[in-house]
């Protein structure tokens, strides 16, 4: 259970085990990831909410091209580096639970390749413009965290700039000096104050937000999808009355959805023509008439007039009375959509 308090969330019960601050989450908690907010990352680490992972053309391309880059580094730069499979075996993810730093409490994750004195981070992108001036900070911090945890000073980050065709068939991609950059740098030179500037603030985030279950402030726009999911109460069908209602509604809804296109055309035409008749009959009202009635060969159509009083809200605002008498009115609206076959069921 959780409570929304102002612009943050407070958990009533903490999970038995938090998810560690991996390199991909590291820059996010520091507010340095363009694509993910500190709140979204907090939701992941506290197991409050996380989007189910599904492979995309981008992740698939990355997986296919990564071993090509490692071979490229070995052959072109004569680097003596190892892959996770070289170190931990074929089932390295299962063996390590996706964490090569099991003895570290807060931080963790998996490097792409390394040697005793070198960390290698491999990236692919379609957005070459992001790399024009320097390595994007959220990528650089990923490699920096692994270098820090491994007590290694030398780092290499590679980035292959892909075209649409490379995503369609990444197996044919061949890394060259024209499509792949290799950037070498040192922790001692680029991040001489890494622990003070990055590690300690990240640890403070962990202590202040993860261990307490009190989230950082969320952003209604940037975190909209997560907030929508958290504010939705998914009810299990355990009430006999609801279960019976759903069965009947499902049948009727299915029957309605299967209605022929001809019927839907008729419904649309009927609605449009009724609106036309309504506008026509409005012009037939006399000064003392409350309703206008017209008969066809099959039906009687009656248009009633009802006069309602309304409040001049603009005038109230000018007199500074609008807010004083403003009250919230809760309304409920029900929508219906088909269940996706991939949706999980309780």
Short mmCIF file of C-alpha atoms in Angstrom, two decimals:
data_model
loop_
_atom_site.label_atom_id
_atom_site.label_comp_id
_atom_site.label_asym_id
_atom_site.label_seq_id
_atom_site.Cartn_x
_atom_site.Cartn_y
_atom_site.Cartn_z
CA UNK A 1 0.00 0.00 0.00
CA UNK A 2 1.07 3.57 -0.60
CA UNK A 3 -0.05 7.12 0.09
CA UNK A 4 0.15 10.12 -2.21
CA UNK A 5 1.39 13.06 -0.14
CA UNK A 6 1.80 16.38 -1.96
CA UNK A 7 4.11 15.51 -4.88
CA UNK A 8 5.61 12.30 -3.55
CA UNK A 9 4.64 8.79 -2.48
CA UNK A 10 5.08 7.14 0.90
CA UNK A 11 5.09 3.35 1.10
CA UNK A 12 3.29 1.71 4.02
CA UNK A 13 5.42 -1.41 3.67
CA UNK A 14 8.90 -1.78 2.24
CA UNK A 15 9.83 -4.72 -0.01
CA UNK A 16 11.89 -7.54 1.48
CA UNK A 17 14.70 -6.70 -0.91
CA UNK A 18 15.42 -3.55 -2.91
CA UNK A 19 16.70 -3.55 -6.46
CA UNK A 20 20.27 -2.29 -6.55
CA UNK A 21 21.43 0.96 -8.08
CA UNK A 22 22.84 -0.40 -11.33
CA UNK A 23 24.80 1.75 -13.75
CA UNK A 24 21.69 2.47 -15.84
CA UNK A 25 19.92 3.78 -12.72
CA UNK A 26 22.94 5.63 -11.35
CA UNK A 27 22.66 8.76 -13.51
CA UNK A 28 18.87 8.75 -13.16
CA UNK A 29 18.82 9.13 -9.38
CA UNK A 30 21.20 12.07 -9.80
CA UNK A 31 18.80 13.71 -12.25
CA UNK A 32 21.27 13.33 -15.14
CA UNK A 33 19.32 10.96 -17.37
CA UNK A 34 17.33 12.67 -20.11
CA UNK A 35 15.02 9.67 -20.50
CA UNK A 36 14.21 8.65 -16.94
CA UNK A 37 13.35 10.65 -13.81
CA UNK A 38 14.62 9.99 -10.27
CA UNK A 39 11.02 9.10 -9.32
CA UNK A 40 10.77 6.45 -12.05
CA UNK A 41 14.05 4.92 -10.89
CA UNK A 42 12.89 4.98 -7.26
CA UNK A 43 9.76 3.06 -8.33
CA UNK A 44 12.00 0.37 -9.85
CA UNK A 45 14.34 0.04 -6.89
CA UNK A 46 11.52 -0.13 -4.34
CA UNK A 47 9.55 -2.51 -6.59
CA UNK A 48 6.66 -0.03 -6.55
CA UNK A 49 6.28 -0.03 -10.32
CA UNK A 50 8.34 -1.07 -13.32
CA UNK A 51 7.42 -1.32 -16.97
CA UNK A 52 7.67 -4.95 -18.14
CA UNK A 53 10.75 -5.32 -20.31
CA UNK A 54 10.19 -6.16 -23.94
CA UNK A 55 12.88 -6.32 -26.58
CA UNK A 56 12.78 -3.66 -29.27
CA UNK A 57 14.70 -3.23 -32.51
CA UNK A 58 17.14 -1.10 -30.51
CA UNK A 59 17.85 -3.61 -27.74
CA UNK A 60 18.05 -6.49 -30.22
CA UNK A 61 20.53 -4.56 -32.37
CA UNK A 62 22.62 -3.80 -29.30
CA UNK A 63 22.79 -7.47 -28.30
CA UNK A 64 23.74 -8.60 -31.81
CA UNK A 65 26.35 -5.90 -32.39
CA UNK A 66 28.05 -6.00 -28.96
CA UNK A 67 30.15 -9.15 -29.64
CA UNK A 68 31.11 -7.66 -33.04
CA UNK A 69 32.53 -4.62 -31.23
CA UNK A 70 34.48 -6.76 -28.78
CA UNK A 71 36.06 -8.63 -31.67
CA UNK A 72 36.73 -5.29 -33.39
CA UNK A 73 38.56 -3.98 -30.31
CA UNK A 74 40.61 -7.15 -30.03
CA UNK A 75 41.62 -7.19 -33.69
CA UNK A 76 42.11 -3.49 -34.39
CA UNK A 77 43.42 -2.29 -31.01
CA UNK A 78 44.95 -5.58 -29.80
CA UNK A 79 43.06 -5.35 -26.51
CA UNK A 80 43.23 -8.35 -24.21
CA UNK A 81 39.67 -8.09 -22.85
CA UNK A 82 37.14 -10.61 -21.57
CA UNK A 83 33.38 -10.83 -21.93
CA UNK A 84 31.01 -11.79 -19.10
CA UNK A 85 30.76 -15.24 -20.67
CA UNK A 86 34.56 -15.58 -20.57
CA UNK A 87 34.55 -14.83 -16.85
CA UNK A 88 31.33 -16.45 -15.58
CA UNK A 89 30.39 -18.97 -18.28
CA UNK A 90 27.44 -19.24 -20.66
CA UNK A 91 24.74 -18.76 -18.02
CA UNK A 92 26.48 -15.73 -16.52
CA UNK A 93 23.22 -13.80 -16.01
CA UNK A 94 21.61 -16.62 -14.00
CA UNK A 95 24.81 -17.35 -12.11
CA UNK A 96 25.28 -13.74 -11.03
CA UNK A 97 21.60 -12.71 -10.91
CA UNK A 98 22.54 -9.93 -13.32
CA UNK A 99 24.99 -8.40 -10.85
CA UNK A 100 28.79 -8.68 -11.02
CA UNK A 101 29.16 -6.83 -7.71
CA UNK A 102 27.27 -9.08 -5.33
CA UNK A 103 29.36 -8.04 -2.33
CA UNK A 104 28.36 -4.36 -2.72
CA UNK A 105 25.17 -3.36 -0.90
CA UNK A 106 23.84 -0.43 -2.92
CA UNK A 107 25.53 -0.44 -6.32
CA UNK A 108 25.72 -3.18 -8.94
CA UNK A 109 25.22 -4.18 -12.56
CA UNK A 110 27.06 -5.83 -15.44
CA UNK A 111 29.96 -4.42 -17.45
CA UNK A 112 30.21 -5.22 -21.18
CA UNK A 113 33.88 -6.21 -21.26
CA UNK A 114 36.99 -5.73 -19.14
CA UNK A 115 40.55 -6.68 -18.33
CA UNK A 116 42.48 -6.32 -15.09
CA UNK A 117 43.10 -2.63 -15.82
CA UNK A 118 40.38 -1.63 -18.28
CA UNK A 119 36.57 -1.26 -18.32
CA UNK A 120 34.79 -1.30 -21.69
CA UNK A 121 31.27 0.07 -22.19
CA UNK A 122 29.59 -0.54 -25.58
CA UNK A 123 26.76 1.59 -26.99
CA UNK A 124 24.73 1.76 -30.19
CA UNK A 125 22.57 4.68 -31.23
CA UNK A 126 20.65 6.31 -34.03
CA UNK A 127 21.14 9.74 -32.46
CA UNK A 128 24.64 10.70 -33.56
CA UNK A 129 23.86 14.32 -32.67
CA UNK A 130 23.94 13.42 -28.96
CA UNK A 131 27.63 12.49 -29.27
CA UNK A 132 28.92 15.50 -31.24
CA UNK A 133 30.48 17.38 -28.31
CA UNK A 134 31.21 14.59 -25.85
CA UNK A 135 29.95 11.29 -24.46
CA UNK A 136 26.45 11.88 -23.02
CA UNK A 137 26.90 12.14 -19.26
CA UNK A 138 24.39 9.40 -18.43
CA UNK A 139 26.38 6.94 -20.55
CA UNK A 140 29.73 8.11 -19.23
CA UNK A 141 28.55 7.67 -15.66
CA UNK A 142 27.56 4.07 -16.38
CA UNK A 143 31.14 3.20 -17.34
CA UNK A 144 32.47 5.35 -14.50
CA UNK A 145 30.47 3.43 -11.90
CA UNK A 146 31.78 0.08 -13.12
CA UNK A 147 35.34 1.46 -13.15
CA UNK A 148 34.87 2.78 -9.60
CA UNK A 149 33.45 -0.52 -8.31
CA UNK A 150 36.22 -2.47 -10.06
CA UNK A 151 38.92 -0.06 -8.81
CA UNK A 152 40.07 0.52 -12.40
CA UNK A 153 41.30 3.84 -13.79
CA UNK A 154 41.26 3.24 -17.58
CA UNK A 155 37.95 3.26 -19.45
CA UNK A 156 36.92 2.83 -23.09
CA UNK A 157 33.47 3.71 -24.38
CA UNK A 158 32.53 2.74 -27.91
CA UNK A 159 29.48 3.90 -29.81
CA UNK A 160 28.30 2.58 -33.16
CA UNK A 161 26.08 4.94 -35.13
CA UNK A 162 23.39 2.87 -36.83
CA UNK A 163 21.11 3.51 -39.78
CA UNK A 164 17.59 2.17 -40.29
CA UNK A 165 18.89 -0.80 -42.26
CA UNK A 166 21.19 -1.77 -39.39
CA UNK A 167 18.18 -2.16 -37.11
CA UNK A 168 16.36 -4.24 -39.69
CA UNK A 169 19.27 -6.68 -39.98
CA UNK A 170 21.95 -6.04 -37.31
CA UNK A 171 23.67 -9.34 -38.12
CA UNK A 172 25.19 -7.81 -41.27
CA UNK A 173 26.62 -4.76 -39.45
CA UNK A 174 30.40 -4.45 -39.70
CA UNK A 175 32.13 -1.98 -37.33
CA UNK A 176 34.57 0.41 -39.00
CA UNK A 177 36.25 3.73 -38.21
CA UNK A 178 33.42 5.37 -40.19
CA UNK A 179 30.51 4.05 -38.11
CA UNK A 180 32.09 3.38 -34.69
CA UNK A 181 33.97 5.67 -32.35
CA UNK A 182 36.31 4.48 -29.59
CA UNK A 183 36.88 6.96 -26.77
CA UNK A 184 39.59 6.32 -24.16
CA UNK A 185 39.71 8.20 -20.86
CA UNK A 186 40.81 7.90 -17.24
CA UNK A 187 38.76 8.14 -14.07
CA UNK A 188 41.54 10.08 -12.34
CA UNK A 189 41.46 12.74 -15.06
CA UNK A 190 37.77 12.98 -15.99
CA UNK A 191 36.30 12.27 -12.55
CA UNK A 192 38.93 13.18 -9.94
CA UNK A 193 36.16 13.88 -7.41
CA UNK A 194 33.88 11.00 -8.47
CA UNK A 195 33.14 9.74 -4.96
CA UNK A 196 32.34 13.16 -3.54
CA UNK A 197 30.39 14.44 -6.52
CA UNK A 198 28.48 11.33 -7.56
CA UNK A 199 28.79 8.36 -5.20
CA UNK A 200 27.93 10.20 -1.99
CA UNK A 201 24.85 11.98 -3.46
CA UNK A 202 23.65 8.63 -4.85
CA UNK A 203 24.12 7.02 -1.43
CA UNK A 204 22.18 9.90 0.14
CA UNK A 205 19.35 9.28 -2.36
CA UNK A 206 19.33 5.63 -1.29
CA UNK A 207 19.22 6.53 2.40
CA UNK A 208 16.65 9.34 2.07
CA UNK A 209 14.30 7.69 -0.42
CA UNK A 210 14.88 3.98 -0.94
CA UNK A 211 15.42 2.87 2.66
CA UNK A 212 12.61 5.12 3.95
CA UNK A 213 10.08 4.29 1.22
CA UNK A 214 9.53 8.02 0.68
CA UNK A 215 9.88 8.85 -3.00
CA UNK A 216 11.47 11.95 -4.51
CA UNK A 217 8.95 14.38 -5.98
CA UNK A 218 7.27 13.16 -9.14
CA UNK A 219 6.58 15.18 -12.27
CA UNK A 220 2.95 14.96 -13.42
CA UNK A 221 4.02 15.28 -17.07
CA UNK A 222 7.26 13.28 -17.23
CA UNK A 223 5.96 10.54 -14.90
CA UNK A 224 2.42 10.54 -16.31
CA UNK A 225 2.36 6.88 -17.39
CA UNK A 226 3.69 5.62 -14.05
CA UNK A 227 1.30 7.81 -12.05
CA UNK A 228 -1.64 6.59 -14.14
CA UNK A 229 -0.71 2.98 -13.32
CA UNK A 230 -0.21 3.71 -9.62
CA UNK A 231 -3.53 5.54 -9.38
CA UNK A 232 -5.42 2.67 -11.00
CA UNK A 233 -6.90 0.09 -8.65
CA UNK A 234 -7.08 -3.22 -10.52
CA UNK A 235 -9.87 -5.18 -8.84
CA UNK A 236 -9.82 -8.96 -8.82
CA UNK A 237 -13.11 -10.63 -9.76
CA UNK A 238 -13.99 -12.12 -6.38
CA UNK A 239 -17.45 -10.71 -5.83
CA UNK A 240 -20.25 -13.07 -7.03
CA UNK A 241 -22.49 -10.22 -8.11
CA UNK A 242 -19.70 -8.51 -10.09
CA UNK A 243 -18.70 -11.82 -11.66
CA UNK A 244 -22.26 -12.45 -12.85
CA UNK A 245 -22.57 -8.89 -14.15
CA UNK A 246 -19.28 -9.16 -16.04
CA UNK A 247 -20.36 -12.40 -17.69
CA UNK A 248 -23.58 -10.80 -18.98
CA UNK A 249 -21.87 -7.54 -19.98
CA UNK A 250 -19.06 -9.40 -21.75
CA UNK A 251 -21.57 -11.33 -23.83
CA UNK A 252 -23.54 -8.21 -24.73
CA UNK A 253 -20.38 -6.20 -25.42
CA UNK A 254 -19.07 -8.93 -27.73
CA UNK A 255 -22.39 -9.07 -29.55
CA UNK A 256 -22.38 -5.30 -29.95
CA UNK A 257 -18.76 -5.25 -31.21
CA UNK A 258 -19.64 -7.88 -33.81
CA UNK A 259 -22.45 -5.76 -35.20
CA UNK A 260 -22.24 -5.46 -38.95
CA UNK A 261 -20.76 -2.38 -40.56
CA UNK A 262 -24.19 -1.74 -42.10
CA UNK A 263 -25.78 -1.34 -38.66
CA UNK A 264 -23.01 1.03 -37.55
CA UNK A 265 -23.61 3.12 -40.68
CA UNK A 266 -27.32 3.25 -39.87
CA UNK A 267 -26.57 4.28 -36.27
CA UNK A 268 -24.35 7.11 -37.49
CA UNK A 269 -26.92 8.29 -40.03
CA UNK A 270 -29.73 8.07 -37.46
CA UNK A 271 -27.76 10.18 -34.98
CA UNK A 272 -26.92 12.83 -37.59
CA UNK A 273 -30.51 13.09 -38.83
CA UNK A 274 -31.93 13.33 -35.31
CA UNK A 275 -29.58 16.27 -34.69
CA UNK A 276 -30.83 17.92 -37.86
CA UNK A 277 -34.46 17.38 -36.80
CA UNK A 278 -33.69 18.77 -33.34
CA UNK A 279 -32.23 21.98 -34.81
CA UNK A 280 -35.18 22.30 -37.19
CA UNK A 281 -37.74 21.89 -34.37
CA UNK A 282 -35.94 24.47 -32.22
CA UNK A 283 -37.07 27.10 -34.71
CA UNK A 284 -40.71 26.08 -34.25
CA UNK A 285 -41.02 27.15 -30.61
CA UNK A 286 -43.49 29.94 -29.86
CA UNK A 287 -43.09 32.36 -26.95
CA UNK A 288 -45.28 30.25 -24.63
CA UNK A 289 -44.27 26.77 -25.84
CA UNK A 290 -42.54 24.28 -23.56
CA UNK A 291 -42.34 21.59 -26.22
CA UNK A 292 -42.74 20.98 -29.92
CA UNK A 293 -44.17 17.73 -31.21
CA UNK A 294 -44.23 16.23 -34.67
CA UNK A 295 -45.72 12.95 -35.91
CA UNK A 296 -44.43 10.70 -38.63
CA UNK A 297 -46.21 7.58 -39.89
CA UNK A 298 -44.41 5.48 -37.24
CA UNK A 299 -43.20 7.70 -34.39
CA UNK A 300 -43.94 10.83 -32.38
CA UNK A 301 -40.90 13.10 -31.90
CA UNK A 302 -41.04 15.57 -29.02
CA UNK A 303 -38.50 18.30 -28.29
CA UNK A 304 -38.81 19.76 -24.79
CA UNK A 305 -37.45 23.09 -23.61
CA UNK A 306 -36.12 23.42 -20.07
CA UNK A 307 -34.82 26.71 -18.76
CA UNK A 308 -31.99 26.47 -16.20
CA UNK A 309 -30.26 29.12 -14.14
CA UNK A 310 -26.49 29.36 -14.36
CA UNK A 311 -23.80 31.28 -12.54
CA UNK A 312 -21.64 33.92 -14.20
CA UNK A 313 -18.24 32.47 -13.27
CA UNK A 314 -16.32 35.33 -14.89
CA UNK A 315 -18.17 37.83 -12.70
CA UNK A 316 -17.46 35.74 -9.61
CA UNK A 317 -13.78 35.65 -10.47
CA UNK A 318 -13.72 39.42 -10.91
CA UNK A 319 -15.34 39.81 -7.47
CA UNK A 320 -12.83 37.28 -6.04
CA UNK A 321 -15.65 34.98 -4.91
CA UNK A 322 -15.15 32.11 -7.36
CA UNK A 323 -12.50 30.25 -5.34
CA UNK A 324 -14.41 30.78 -2.10
CA UNK A 325 -17.46 28.87 -3.32
CA UNK A 326 -15.72 26.41 -5.60
CA UNK A 327 -16.41 22.79 -4.61
CA UNK A 328 -15.06 19.57 -6.09
CA UNK A 329 -17.56 17.24 -7.70
CA UNK A 330 -16.54 13.62 -8.17
CA UNK A 331 -17.86 11.96 -11.30
CA UNK A 332 -17.27 8.42 -12.52
CA UNK A 333 -16.93 7.40 -16.16
CA UNK A 334 -16.58 3.81 -17.30
CA UNK A 335 -14.74 2.80 -20.46
CA UNK A 336 -14.44 -0.62 -22.07
CA UNK A 337 -11.58 -2.13 -24.06
CA UNK A 338 -10.81 -5.67 -25.19
CA UNK A 339 -8.43 -7.77 -23.08
CA UNK A 340 -5.05 -8.18 -24.78
CA UNK A 341 -3.87 -11.76 -25.06
CA UNK A 342 -0.53 -10.72 -23.58
CA UNK A 343 -2.14 -9.19 -20.49
CA UNK A 344 -1.40 -11.10 -17.32
CA UNK A 345 -4.32 -12.67 -15.54
CA UNK A 346 -4.78 -13.17 -11.80
#
